[in-house]
mmCIF file of C-alpha atoms and ligand atoms in Angstrom:
data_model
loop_
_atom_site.group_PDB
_atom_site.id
_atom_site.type_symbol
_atom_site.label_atom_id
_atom_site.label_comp_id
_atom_site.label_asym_id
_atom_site.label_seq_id
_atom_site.Cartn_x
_atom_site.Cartn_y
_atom_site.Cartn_z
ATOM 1 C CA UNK N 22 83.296 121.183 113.713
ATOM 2 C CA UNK N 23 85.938 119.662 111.587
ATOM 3 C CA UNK N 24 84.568 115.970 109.667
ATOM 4 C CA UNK N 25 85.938 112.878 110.904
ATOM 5 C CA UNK N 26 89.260 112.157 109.617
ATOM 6 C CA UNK N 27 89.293 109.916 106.572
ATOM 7 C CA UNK N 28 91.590 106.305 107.017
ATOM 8 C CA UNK N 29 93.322 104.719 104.523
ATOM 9 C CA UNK N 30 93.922 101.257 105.183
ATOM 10 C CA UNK N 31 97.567 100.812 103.641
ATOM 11 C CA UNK N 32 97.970 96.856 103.488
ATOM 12 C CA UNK N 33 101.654 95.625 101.690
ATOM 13 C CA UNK N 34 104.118 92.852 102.474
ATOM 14 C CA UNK N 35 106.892 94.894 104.616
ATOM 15 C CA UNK N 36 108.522 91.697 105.331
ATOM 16 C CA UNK N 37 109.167 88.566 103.487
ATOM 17 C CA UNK N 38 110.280 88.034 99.800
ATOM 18 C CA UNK N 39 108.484 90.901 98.330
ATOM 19 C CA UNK N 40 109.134 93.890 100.812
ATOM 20 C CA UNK N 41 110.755 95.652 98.399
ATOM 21 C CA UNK N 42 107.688 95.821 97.092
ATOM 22 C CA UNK N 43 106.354 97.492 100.162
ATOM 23 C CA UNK N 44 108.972 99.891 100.962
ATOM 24 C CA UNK N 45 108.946 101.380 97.561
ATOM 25 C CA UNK N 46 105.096 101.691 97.863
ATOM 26 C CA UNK N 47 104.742 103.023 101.315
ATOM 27 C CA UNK N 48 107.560 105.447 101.124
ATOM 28 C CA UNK N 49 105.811 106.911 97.522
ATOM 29 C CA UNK N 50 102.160 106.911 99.732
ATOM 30 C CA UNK N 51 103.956 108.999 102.237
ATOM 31 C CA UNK N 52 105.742 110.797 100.131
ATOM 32 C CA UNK N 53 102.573 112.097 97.864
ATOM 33 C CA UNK N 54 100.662 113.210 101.569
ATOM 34 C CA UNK N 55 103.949 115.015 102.337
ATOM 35 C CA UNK N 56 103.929 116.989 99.041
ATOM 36 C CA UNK N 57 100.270 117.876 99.131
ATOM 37 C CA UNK N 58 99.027 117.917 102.852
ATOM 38 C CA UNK N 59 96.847 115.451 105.425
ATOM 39 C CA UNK N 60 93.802 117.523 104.114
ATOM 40 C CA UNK N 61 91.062 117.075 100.929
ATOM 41 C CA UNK N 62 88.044 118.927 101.040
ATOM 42 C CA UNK N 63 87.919 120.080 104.362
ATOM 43 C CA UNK N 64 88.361 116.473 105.432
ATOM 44 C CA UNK N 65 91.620 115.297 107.425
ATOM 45 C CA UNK N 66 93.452 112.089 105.767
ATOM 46 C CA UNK N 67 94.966 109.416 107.560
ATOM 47 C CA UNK N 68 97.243 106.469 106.527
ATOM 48 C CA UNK N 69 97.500 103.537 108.451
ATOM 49 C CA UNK N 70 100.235 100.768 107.217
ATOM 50 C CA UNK N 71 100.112 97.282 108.137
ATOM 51 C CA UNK N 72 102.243 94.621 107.044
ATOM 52 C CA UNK N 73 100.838 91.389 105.485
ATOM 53 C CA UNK N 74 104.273 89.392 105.115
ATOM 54 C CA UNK N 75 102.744 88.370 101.533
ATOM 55 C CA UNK N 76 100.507 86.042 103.329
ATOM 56 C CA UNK N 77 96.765 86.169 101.442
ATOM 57 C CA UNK N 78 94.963 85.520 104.710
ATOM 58 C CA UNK N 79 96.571 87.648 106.895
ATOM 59 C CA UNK N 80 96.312 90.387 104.073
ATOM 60 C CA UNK N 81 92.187 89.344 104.383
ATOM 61 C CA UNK N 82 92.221 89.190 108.323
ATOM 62 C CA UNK N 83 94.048 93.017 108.433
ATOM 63 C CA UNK N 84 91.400 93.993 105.591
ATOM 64 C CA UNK N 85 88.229 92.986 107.930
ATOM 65 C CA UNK N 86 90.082 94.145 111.192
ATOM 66 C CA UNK N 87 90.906 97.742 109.222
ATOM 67 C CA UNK N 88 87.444 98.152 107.875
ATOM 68 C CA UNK N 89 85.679 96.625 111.036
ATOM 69 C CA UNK N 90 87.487 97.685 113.897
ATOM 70 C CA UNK N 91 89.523 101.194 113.128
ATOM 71 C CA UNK N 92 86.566 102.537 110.234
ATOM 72 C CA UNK N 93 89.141 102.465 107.586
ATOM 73 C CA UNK N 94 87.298 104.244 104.432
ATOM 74 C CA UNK N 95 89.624 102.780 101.545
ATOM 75 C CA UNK N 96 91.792 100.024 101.611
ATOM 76 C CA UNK N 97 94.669 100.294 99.557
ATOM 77 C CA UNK N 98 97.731 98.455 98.373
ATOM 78 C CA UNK N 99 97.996 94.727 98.068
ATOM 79 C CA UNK N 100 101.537 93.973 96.602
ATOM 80 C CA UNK N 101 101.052 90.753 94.758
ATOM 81 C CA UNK N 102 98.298 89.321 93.408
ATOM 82 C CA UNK N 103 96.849 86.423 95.569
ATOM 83 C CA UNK N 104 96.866 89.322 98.051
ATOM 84 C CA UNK N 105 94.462 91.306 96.394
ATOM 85 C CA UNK N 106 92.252 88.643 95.576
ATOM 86 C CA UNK N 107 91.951 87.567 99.130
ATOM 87 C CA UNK N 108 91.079 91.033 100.395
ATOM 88 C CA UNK N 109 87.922 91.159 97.672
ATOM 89 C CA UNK N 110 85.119 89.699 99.400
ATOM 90 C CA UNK N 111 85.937 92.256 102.466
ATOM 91 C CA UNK N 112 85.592 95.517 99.532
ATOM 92 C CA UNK N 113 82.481 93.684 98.669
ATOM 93 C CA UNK N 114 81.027 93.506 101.809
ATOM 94 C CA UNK N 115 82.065 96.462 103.619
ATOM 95 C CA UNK N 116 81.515 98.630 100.488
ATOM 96 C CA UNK N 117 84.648 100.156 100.709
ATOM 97 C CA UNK N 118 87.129 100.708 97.950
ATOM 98 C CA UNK N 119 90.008 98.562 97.080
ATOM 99 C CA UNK N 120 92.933 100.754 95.171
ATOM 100 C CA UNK N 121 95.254 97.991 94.141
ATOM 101 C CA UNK N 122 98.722 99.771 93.705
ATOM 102 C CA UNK N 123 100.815 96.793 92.951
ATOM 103 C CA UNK N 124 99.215 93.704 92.178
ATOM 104 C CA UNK N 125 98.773 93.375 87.920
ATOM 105 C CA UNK N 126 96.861 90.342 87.066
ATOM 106 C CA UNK N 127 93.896 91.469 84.683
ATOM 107 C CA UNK N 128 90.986 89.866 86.557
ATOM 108 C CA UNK N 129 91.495 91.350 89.598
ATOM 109 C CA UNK N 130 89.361 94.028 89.188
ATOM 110 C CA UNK N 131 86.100 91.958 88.039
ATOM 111 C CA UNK N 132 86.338 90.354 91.902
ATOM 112 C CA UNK N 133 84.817 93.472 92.972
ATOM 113 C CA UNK N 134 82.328 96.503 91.522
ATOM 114 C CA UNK N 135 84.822 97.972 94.907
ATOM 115 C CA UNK N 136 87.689 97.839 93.131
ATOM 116 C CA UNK N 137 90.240 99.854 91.388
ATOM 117 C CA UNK N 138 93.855 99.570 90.224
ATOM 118 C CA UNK N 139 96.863 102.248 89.351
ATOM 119 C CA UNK N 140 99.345 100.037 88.988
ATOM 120 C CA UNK N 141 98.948 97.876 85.441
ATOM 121 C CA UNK N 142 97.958 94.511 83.805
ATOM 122 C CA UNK N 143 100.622 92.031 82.392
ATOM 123 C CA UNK N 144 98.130 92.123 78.940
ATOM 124 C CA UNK N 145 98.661 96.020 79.044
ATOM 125 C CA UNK N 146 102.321 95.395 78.992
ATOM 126 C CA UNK N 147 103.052 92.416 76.881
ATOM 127 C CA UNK N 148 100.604 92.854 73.792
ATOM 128 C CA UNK N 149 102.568 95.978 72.665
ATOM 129 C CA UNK N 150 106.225 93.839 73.257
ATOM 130 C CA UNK N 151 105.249 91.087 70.981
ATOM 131 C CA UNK N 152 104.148 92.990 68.255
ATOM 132 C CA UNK N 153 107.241 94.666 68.961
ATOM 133 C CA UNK N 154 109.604 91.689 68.457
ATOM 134 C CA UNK N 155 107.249 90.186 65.404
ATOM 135 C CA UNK N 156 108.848 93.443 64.074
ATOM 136 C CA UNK N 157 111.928 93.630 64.985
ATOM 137 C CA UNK N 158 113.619 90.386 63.466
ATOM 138 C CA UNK N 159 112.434 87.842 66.474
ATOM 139 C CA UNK N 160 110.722 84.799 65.192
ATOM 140 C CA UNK N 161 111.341 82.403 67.339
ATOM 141 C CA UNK N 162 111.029 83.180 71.149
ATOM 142 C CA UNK N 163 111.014 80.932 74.635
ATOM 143 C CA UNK N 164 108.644 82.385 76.969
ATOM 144 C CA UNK N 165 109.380 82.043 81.216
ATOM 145 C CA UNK N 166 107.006 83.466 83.419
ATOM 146 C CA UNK N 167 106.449 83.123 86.817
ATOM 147 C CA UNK N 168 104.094 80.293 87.419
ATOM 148 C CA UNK N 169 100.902 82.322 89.312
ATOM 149 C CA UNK N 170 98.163 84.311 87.902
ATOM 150 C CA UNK N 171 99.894 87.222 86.519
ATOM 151 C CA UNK N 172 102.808 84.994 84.721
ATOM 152 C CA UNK N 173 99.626 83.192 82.964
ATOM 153 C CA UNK N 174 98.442 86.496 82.149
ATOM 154 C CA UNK N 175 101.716 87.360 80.386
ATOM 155 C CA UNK N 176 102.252 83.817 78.978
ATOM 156 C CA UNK N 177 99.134 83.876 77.097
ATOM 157 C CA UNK N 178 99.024 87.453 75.637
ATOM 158 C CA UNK N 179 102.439 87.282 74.519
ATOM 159 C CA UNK N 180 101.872 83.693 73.035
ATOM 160 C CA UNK N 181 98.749 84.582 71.121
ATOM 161 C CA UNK N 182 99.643 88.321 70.070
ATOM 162 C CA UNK N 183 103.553 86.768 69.091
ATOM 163 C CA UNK N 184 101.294 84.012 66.886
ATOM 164 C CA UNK N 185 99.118 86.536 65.576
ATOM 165 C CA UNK N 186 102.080 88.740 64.750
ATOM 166 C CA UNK N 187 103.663 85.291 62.729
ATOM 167 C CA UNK N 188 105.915 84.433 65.564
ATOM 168 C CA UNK N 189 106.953 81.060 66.513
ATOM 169 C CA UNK N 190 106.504 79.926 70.503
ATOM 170 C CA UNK N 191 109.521 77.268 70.457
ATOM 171 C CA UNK N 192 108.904 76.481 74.507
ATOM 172 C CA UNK N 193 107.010 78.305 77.334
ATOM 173 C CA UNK N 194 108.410 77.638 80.725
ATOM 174 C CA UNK N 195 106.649 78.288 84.048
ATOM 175 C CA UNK N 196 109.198 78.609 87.077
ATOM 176 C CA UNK N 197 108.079 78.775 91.039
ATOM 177 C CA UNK N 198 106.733 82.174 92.307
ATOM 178 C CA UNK N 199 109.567 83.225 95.161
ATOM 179 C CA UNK N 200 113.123 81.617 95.169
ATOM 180 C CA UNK N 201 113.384 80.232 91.577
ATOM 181 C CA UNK N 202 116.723 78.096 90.587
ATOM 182 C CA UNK N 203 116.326 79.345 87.428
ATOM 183 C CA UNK N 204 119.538 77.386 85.934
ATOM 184 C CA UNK N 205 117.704 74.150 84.640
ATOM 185 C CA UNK N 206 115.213 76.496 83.197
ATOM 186 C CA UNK N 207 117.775 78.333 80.953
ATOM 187 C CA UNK N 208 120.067 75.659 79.668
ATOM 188 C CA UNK N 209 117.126 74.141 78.353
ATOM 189 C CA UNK N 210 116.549 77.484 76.520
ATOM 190 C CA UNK N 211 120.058 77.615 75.408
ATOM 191 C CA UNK N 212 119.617 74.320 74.251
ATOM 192 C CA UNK N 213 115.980 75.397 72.333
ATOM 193 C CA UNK N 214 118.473 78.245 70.670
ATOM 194 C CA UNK N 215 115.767 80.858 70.163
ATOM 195 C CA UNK N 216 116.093 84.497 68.999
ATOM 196 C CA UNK N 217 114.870 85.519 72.545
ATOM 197 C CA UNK N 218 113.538 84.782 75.557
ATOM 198 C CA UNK N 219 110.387 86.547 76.927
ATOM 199 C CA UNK N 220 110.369 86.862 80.526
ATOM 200 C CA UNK N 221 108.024 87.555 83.402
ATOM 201 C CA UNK N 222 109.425 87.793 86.869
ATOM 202 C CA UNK N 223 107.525 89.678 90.138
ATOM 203 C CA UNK N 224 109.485 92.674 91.011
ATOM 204 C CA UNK N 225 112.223 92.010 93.019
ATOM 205 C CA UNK N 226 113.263 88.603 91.231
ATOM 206 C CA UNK N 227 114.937 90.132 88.713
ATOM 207 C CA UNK N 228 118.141 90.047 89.816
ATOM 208 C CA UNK N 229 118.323 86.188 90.448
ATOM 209 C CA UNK N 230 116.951 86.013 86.829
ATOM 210 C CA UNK N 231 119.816 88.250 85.382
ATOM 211 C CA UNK N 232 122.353 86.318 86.875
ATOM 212 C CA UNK N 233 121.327 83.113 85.803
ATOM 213 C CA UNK N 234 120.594 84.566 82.445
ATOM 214 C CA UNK N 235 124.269 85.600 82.401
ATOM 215 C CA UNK N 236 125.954 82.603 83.773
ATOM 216 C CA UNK N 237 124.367 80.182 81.510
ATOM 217 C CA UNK N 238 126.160 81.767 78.696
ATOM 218 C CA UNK N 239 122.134 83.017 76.638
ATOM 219 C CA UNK N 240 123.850 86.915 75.884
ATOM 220 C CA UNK N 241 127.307 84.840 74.354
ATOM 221 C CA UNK N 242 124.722 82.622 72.777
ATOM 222 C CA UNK N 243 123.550 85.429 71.015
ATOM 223 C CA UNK N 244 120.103 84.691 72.638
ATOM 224 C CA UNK N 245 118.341 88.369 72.981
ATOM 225 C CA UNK N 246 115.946 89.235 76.508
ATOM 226 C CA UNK N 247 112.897 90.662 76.484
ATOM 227 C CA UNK N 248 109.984 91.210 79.016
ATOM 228 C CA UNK N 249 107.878 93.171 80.485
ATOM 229 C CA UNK N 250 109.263 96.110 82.687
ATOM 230 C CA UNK N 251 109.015 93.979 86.355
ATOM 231 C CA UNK N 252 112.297 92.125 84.925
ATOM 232 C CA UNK N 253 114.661 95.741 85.211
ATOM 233 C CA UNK N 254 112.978 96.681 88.286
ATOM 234 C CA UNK N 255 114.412 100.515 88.747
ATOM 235 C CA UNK N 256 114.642 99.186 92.961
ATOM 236 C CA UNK N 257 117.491 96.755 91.629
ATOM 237 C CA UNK N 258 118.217 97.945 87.668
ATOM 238 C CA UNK N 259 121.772 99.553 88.330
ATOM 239 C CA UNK N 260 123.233 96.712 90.452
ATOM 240 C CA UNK N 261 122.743 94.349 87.529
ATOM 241 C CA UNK N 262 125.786 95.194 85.941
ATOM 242 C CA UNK N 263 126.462 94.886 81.832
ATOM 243 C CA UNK N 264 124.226 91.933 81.229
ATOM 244 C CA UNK N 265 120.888 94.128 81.583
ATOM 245 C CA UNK N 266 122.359 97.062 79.054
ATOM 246 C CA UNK N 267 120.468 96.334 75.771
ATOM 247 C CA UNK N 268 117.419 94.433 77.347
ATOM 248 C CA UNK N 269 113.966 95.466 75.976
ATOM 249 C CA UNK N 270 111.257 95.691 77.703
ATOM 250 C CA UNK N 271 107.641 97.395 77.699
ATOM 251 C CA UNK N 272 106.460 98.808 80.643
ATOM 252 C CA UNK N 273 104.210 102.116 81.981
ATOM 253 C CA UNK N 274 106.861 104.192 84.374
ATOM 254 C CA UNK N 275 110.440 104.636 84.491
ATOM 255 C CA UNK N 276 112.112 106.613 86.666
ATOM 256 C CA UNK N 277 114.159 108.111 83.553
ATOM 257 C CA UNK N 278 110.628 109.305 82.072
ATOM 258 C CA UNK N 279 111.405 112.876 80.997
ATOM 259 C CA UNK N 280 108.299 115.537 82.948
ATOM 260 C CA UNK N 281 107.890 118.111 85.356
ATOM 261 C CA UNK N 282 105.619 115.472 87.360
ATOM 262 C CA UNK N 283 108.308 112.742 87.646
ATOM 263 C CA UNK N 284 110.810 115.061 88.800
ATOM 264 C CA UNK N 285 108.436 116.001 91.486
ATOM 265 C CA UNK N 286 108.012 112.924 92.357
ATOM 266 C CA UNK N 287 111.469 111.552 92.659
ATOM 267 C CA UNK N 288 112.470 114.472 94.790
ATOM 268 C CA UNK N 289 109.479 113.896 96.869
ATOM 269 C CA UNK N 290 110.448 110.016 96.836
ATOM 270 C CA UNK N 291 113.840 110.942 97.736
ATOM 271 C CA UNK N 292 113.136 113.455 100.809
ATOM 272 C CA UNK N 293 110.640 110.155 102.236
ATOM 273 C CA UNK N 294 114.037 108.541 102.536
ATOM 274 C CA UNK N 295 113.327 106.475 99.390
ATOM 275 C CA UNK N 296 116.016 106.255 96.927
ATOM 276 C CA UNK N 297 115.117 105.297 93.425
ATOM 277 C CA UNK N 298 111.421 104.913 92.761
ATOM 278 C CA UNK N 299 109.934 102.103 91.049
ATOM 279 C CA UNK N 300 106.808 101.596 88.806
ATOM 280 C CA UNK N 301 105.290 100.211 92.473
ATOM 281 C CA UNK N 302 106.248 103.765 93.815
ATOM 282 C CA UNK N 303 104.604 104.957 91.009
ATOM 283 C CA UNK N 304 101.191 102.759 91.595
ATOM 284 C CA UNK N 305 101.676 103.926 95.773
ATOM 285 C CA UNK N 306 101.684 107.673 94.480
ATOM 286 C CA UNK N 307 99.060 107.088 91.575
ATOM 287 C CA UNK N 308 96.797 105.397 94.422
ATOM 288 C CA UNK N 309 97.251 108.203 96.734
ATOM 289 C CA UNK N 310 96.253 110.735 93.621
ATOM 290 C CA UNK N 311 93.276 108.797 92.663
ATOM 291 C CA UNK N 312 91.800 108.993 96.475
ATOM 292 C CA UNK N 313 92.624 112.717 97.036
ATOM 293 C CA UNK N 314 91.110 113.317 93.819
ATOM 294 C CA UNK N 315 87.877 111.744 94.487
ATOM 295 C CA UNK N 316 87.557 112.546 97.685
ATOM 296 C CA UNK N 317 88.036 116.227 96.074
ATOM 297 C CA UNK N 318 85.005 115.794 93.880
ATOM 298 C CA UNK N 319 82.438 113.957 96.571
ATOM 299 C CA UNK N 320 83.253 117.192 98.831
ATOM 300 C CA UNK N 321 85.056 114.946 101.046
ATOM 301 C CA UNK N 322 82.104 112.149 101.229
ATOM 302 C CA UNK N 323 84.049 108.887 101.909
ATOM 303 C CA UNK N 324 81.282 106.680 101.738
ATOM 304 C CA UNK N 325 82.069 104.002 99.202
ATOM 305 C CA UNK N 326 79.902 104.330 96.646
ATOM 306 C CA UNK N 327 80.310 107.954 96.200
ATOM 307 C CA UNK N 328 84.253 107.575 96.274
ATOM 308 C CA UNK N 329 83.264 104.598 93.678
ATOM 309 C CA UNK N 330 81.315 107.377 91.469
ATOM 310 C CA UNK N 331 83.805 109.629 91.746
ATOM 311 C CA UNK N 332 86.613 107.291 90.800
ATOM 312 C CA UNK N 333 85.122 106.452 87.267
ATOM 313 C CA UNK N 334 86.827 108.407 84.160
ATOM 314 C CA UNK N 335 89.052 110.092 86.580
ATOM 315 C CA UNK N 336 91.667 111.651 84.374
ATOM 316 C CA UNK N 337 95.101 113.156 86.139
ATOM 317 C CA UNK N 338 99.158 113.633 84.759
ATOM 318 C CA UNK N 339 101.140 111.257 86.327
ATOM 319 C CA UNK N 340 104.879 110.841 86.980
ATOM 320 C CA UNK N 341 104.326 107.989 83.993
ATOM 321 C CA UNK N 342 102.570 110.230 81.839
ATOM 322 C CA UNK N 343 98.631 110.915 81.056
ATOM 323 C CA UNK N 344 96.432 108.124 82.933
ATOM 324 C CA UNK N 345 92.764 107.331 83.090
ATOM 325 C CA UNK N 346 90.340 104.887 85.216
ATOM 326 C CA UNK N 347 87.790 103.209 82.642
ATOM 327 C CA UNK N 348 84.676 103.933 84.074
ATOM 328 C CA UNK N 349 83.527 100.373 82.552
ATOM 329 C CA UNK N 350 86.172 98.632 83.678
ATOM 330 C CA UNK N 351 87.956 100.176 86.899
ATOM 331 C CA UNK N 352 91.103 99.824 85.943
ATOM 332 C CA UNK N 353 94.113 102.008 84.534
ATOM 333 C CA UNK N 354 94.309 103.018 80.898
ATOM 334 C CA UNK N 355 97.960 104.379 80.205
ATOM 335 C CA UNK N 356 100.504 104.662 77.856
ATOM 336 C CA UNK N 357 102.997 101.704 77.329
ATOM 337 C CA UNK N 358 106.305 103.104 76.602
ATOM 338 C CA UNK N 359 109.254 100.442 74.849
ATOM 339 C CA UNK N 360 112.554 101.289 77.014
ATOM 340 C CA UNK N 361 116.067 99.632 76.566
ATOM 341 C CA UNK N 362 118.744 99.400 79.596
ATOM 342 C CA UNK N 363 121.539 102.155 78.887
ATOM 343 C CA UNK N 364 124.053 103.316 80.459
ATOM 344 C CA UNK N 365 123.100 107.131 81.603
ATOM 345 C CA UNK N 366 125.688 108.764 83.002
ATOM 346 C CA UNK N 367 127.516 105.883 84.886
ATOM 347 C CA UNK N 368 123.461 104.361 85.755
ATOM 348 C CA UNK N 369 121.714 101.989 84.224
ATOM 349 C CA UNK N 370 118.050 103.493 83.622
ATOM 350 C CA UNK N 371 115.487 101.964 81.031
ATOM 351 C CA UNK N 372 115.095 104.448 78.422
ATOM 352 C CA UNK N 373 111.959 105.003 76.837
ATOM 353 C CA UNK N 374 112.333 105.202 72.855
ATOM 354 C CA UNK N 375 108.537 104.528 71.629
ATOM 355 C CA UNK N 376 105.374 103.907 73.490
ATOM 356 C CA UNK N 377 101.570 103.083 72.414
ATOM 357 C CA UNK N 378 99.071 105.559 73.725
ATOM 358 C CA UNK N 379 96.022 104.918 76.358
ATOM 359 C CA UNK N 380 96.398 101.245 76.196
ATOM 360 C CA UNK N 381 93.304 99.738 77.677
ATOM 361 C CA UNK N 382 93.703 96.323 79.461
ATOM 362 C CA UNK N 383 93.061 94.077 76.306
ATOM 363 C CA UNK N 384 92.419 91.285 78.363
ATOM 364 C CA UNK N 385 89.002 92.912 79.289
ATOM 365 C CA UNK N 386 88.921 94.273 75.618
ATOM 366 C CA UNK N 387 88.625 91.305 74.621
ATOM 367 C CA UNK N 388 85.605 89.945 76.377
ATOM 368 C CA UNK N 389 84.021 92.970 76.249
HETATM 369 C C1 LIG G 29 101.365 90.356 91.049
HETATM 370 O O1 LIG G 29 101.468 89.479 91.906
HETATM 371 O O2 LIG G 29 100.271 90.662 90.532
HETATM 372 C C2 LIG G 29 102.595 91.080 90.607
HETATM 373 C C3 LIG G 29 103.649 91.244 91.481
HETATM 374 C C4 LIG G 29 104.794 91.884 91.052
HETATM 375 C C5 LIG G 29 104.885 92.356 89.761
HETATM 376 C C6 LIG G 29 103.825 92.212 88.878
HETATM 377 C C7 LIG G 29 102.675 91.552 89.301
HETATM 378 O O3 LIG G 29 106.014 92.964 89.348
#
């Protein structure tokens, strides 16, 4: 007799502001089970996608309903990050595991022993781009983030590691999560005339941000932008137009990282009916790995402490490069590449030119 087939509860905001967010990560989820089969150990796999609509208690009501009602065995996803802390308490209680693919705010995965993450932290990101600019002739900077947990996240690391580094914080400004008017915002940075603005925007708002950015006259001004990688988004990168050539920004995938296992998985991506993946793709196919893997090493035990064992110092090649899950901490330990927006043969594509190696989140780091 075959086992019972293994469900993966795949929660993400299909609709609503973010569902980009969810298209790129479903499409990569079923484009990974395409590539390698509906079977792990003996065991049959089975994805079920619901749509949250970016709402943190219907994300929590489909959690308990998946895990309750249909005997999901992982829940996965959660696009942004009051999502995933909403669904928490249900890993906690059920014991099931929570692979957060999207969602990048540092403490999410202290809100359960449940959870694990392959998508990234803002810390991971940001510490390496300020010591970046503190080398790179930027001494005084504006930062804008998106005011919600993870724009904290990436206000405060880049404001202390910029300090650190010598750097001078001339303003930080904290604009509204969906829907910005991010005009006022940027005159007053033109006005504050620094050597560049630091930005944090959720994927997806990038474009808005660009434009403004543009308008307001900061590129004539001479006023340089930097970020992390959610900014030049590879879902929306090429329709930017000129402003976004020349912007640096630190991030863990793009989809012009040169390897064998990114052009697997753009094909892949691309025969799912995706078009260009994302570093959410990436985090949706990452996810995906990190289940089939453990799953792989319990024998196909899905109970949630074995999958939990399992998932600790799991080690795999990704279509961003080498990745790791901390056993200590649960969460993803990568390498942060530094990537400027070219022009690649009539594309824009953020090209990587540097990177730091198995960057741990140092927000953790630090209180550890
Ligand atoms: C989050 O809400 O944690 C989040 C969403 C989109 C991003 C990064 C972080 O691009």
């Amino acid at each position: 007799m075959a086992q019972d087939t293994v469900k993966i509860g795949l929660i993400l905001p299909m609709t609503g502001p973010f569902a980009s967010t969810g298209r790129q990560i479903s499409t990569a989820a079923e484009a990974y089970m395409a590539t390698h089969g509906d079977e792990v150990a003996g065991t049959k796999v089975e994805l079920i996608l619901e749509d949250d609509g970016g709402v943190p208690d219907q994300t929590k009501r489909i959690a308990q309903e998946m895990v309750v009602n249909e005997g999901v065995k992982v829940l996965a996803g959660f696009g942004l990050t009051p999502l995933a802390f909403a669904a928490a308490p249900i890993a906690t209680q059920a014991k099931v595991p929570m692979v957060v693919m999207a969602a990048a705010t540092s403490s999410i995965t202290e809100k359960s022993p449940f959870i694990t993450r392959t998508s990234f932290t803002l810390p991971q990101a940001t510490v390496p781009l300020a010591r970046w600019a503190a080398d790179n002739d930027i001494s005084k900077v504006v930062t804008v983030v998106a005011d919600y947990a993870p724009g904290i996240d990436a206000e405060n690391a880049f404001v202390n590691e910029f300090k650190n580094q010598g750097g001078e914080i001339v303003e930080s400004i904290r604009v509204p999560v969906a829907n910005p008017d991010f005009a006022p915002f940027l005159q007053r940075v033109r006005d504050a005339q620094p050597d560049a603005v630091f930005v944090f925007v959720p994927s997806g708002v990038g474009s808005a941000f660009m434009k403004q950015f543009q308008d307001r006259g900061l590129a004539d001004a001479g006023i340089k932008l930097i970020g992390t990688g959610d900014v030049t988004d590879d879902d929306i990168l090429n329709d930017m137009g000129d402003v976004a050539k020349g912007v640096i920004t630190t991030h863990h995938y793009s989809a012009a990282h040169e390897s064998a296992e990114n052009d697997t998985f753009k094909q892949a991506f691309k025969d799912a009916g995706g078009d260009r993946p994302n570093f959410m793709a990436a985090g949706g196919w990452d996810g995906m790995a990190l289940i089939y893997q453990a799953l792989e090493k319990t024998g196909g035990d899905a109970s949630g402490p074995a999958l939990m064992e399992a998932i600790k110092g799991m080690e795999w090649e990704s279509p961003r490069g080498p990745v790791s899950i901390d056993p200590e901490t649960r969460d993803i330990v990568q390498d942060m590449y530094y990537r400027e927006v070219k022009d690649v043969d009539g594309e824009l594509y953020n090209v990587e030119f540097g990177k730091e190696e198995a960057v741990k989140d140092p927000a953790k780091a630090a209180k550890n």
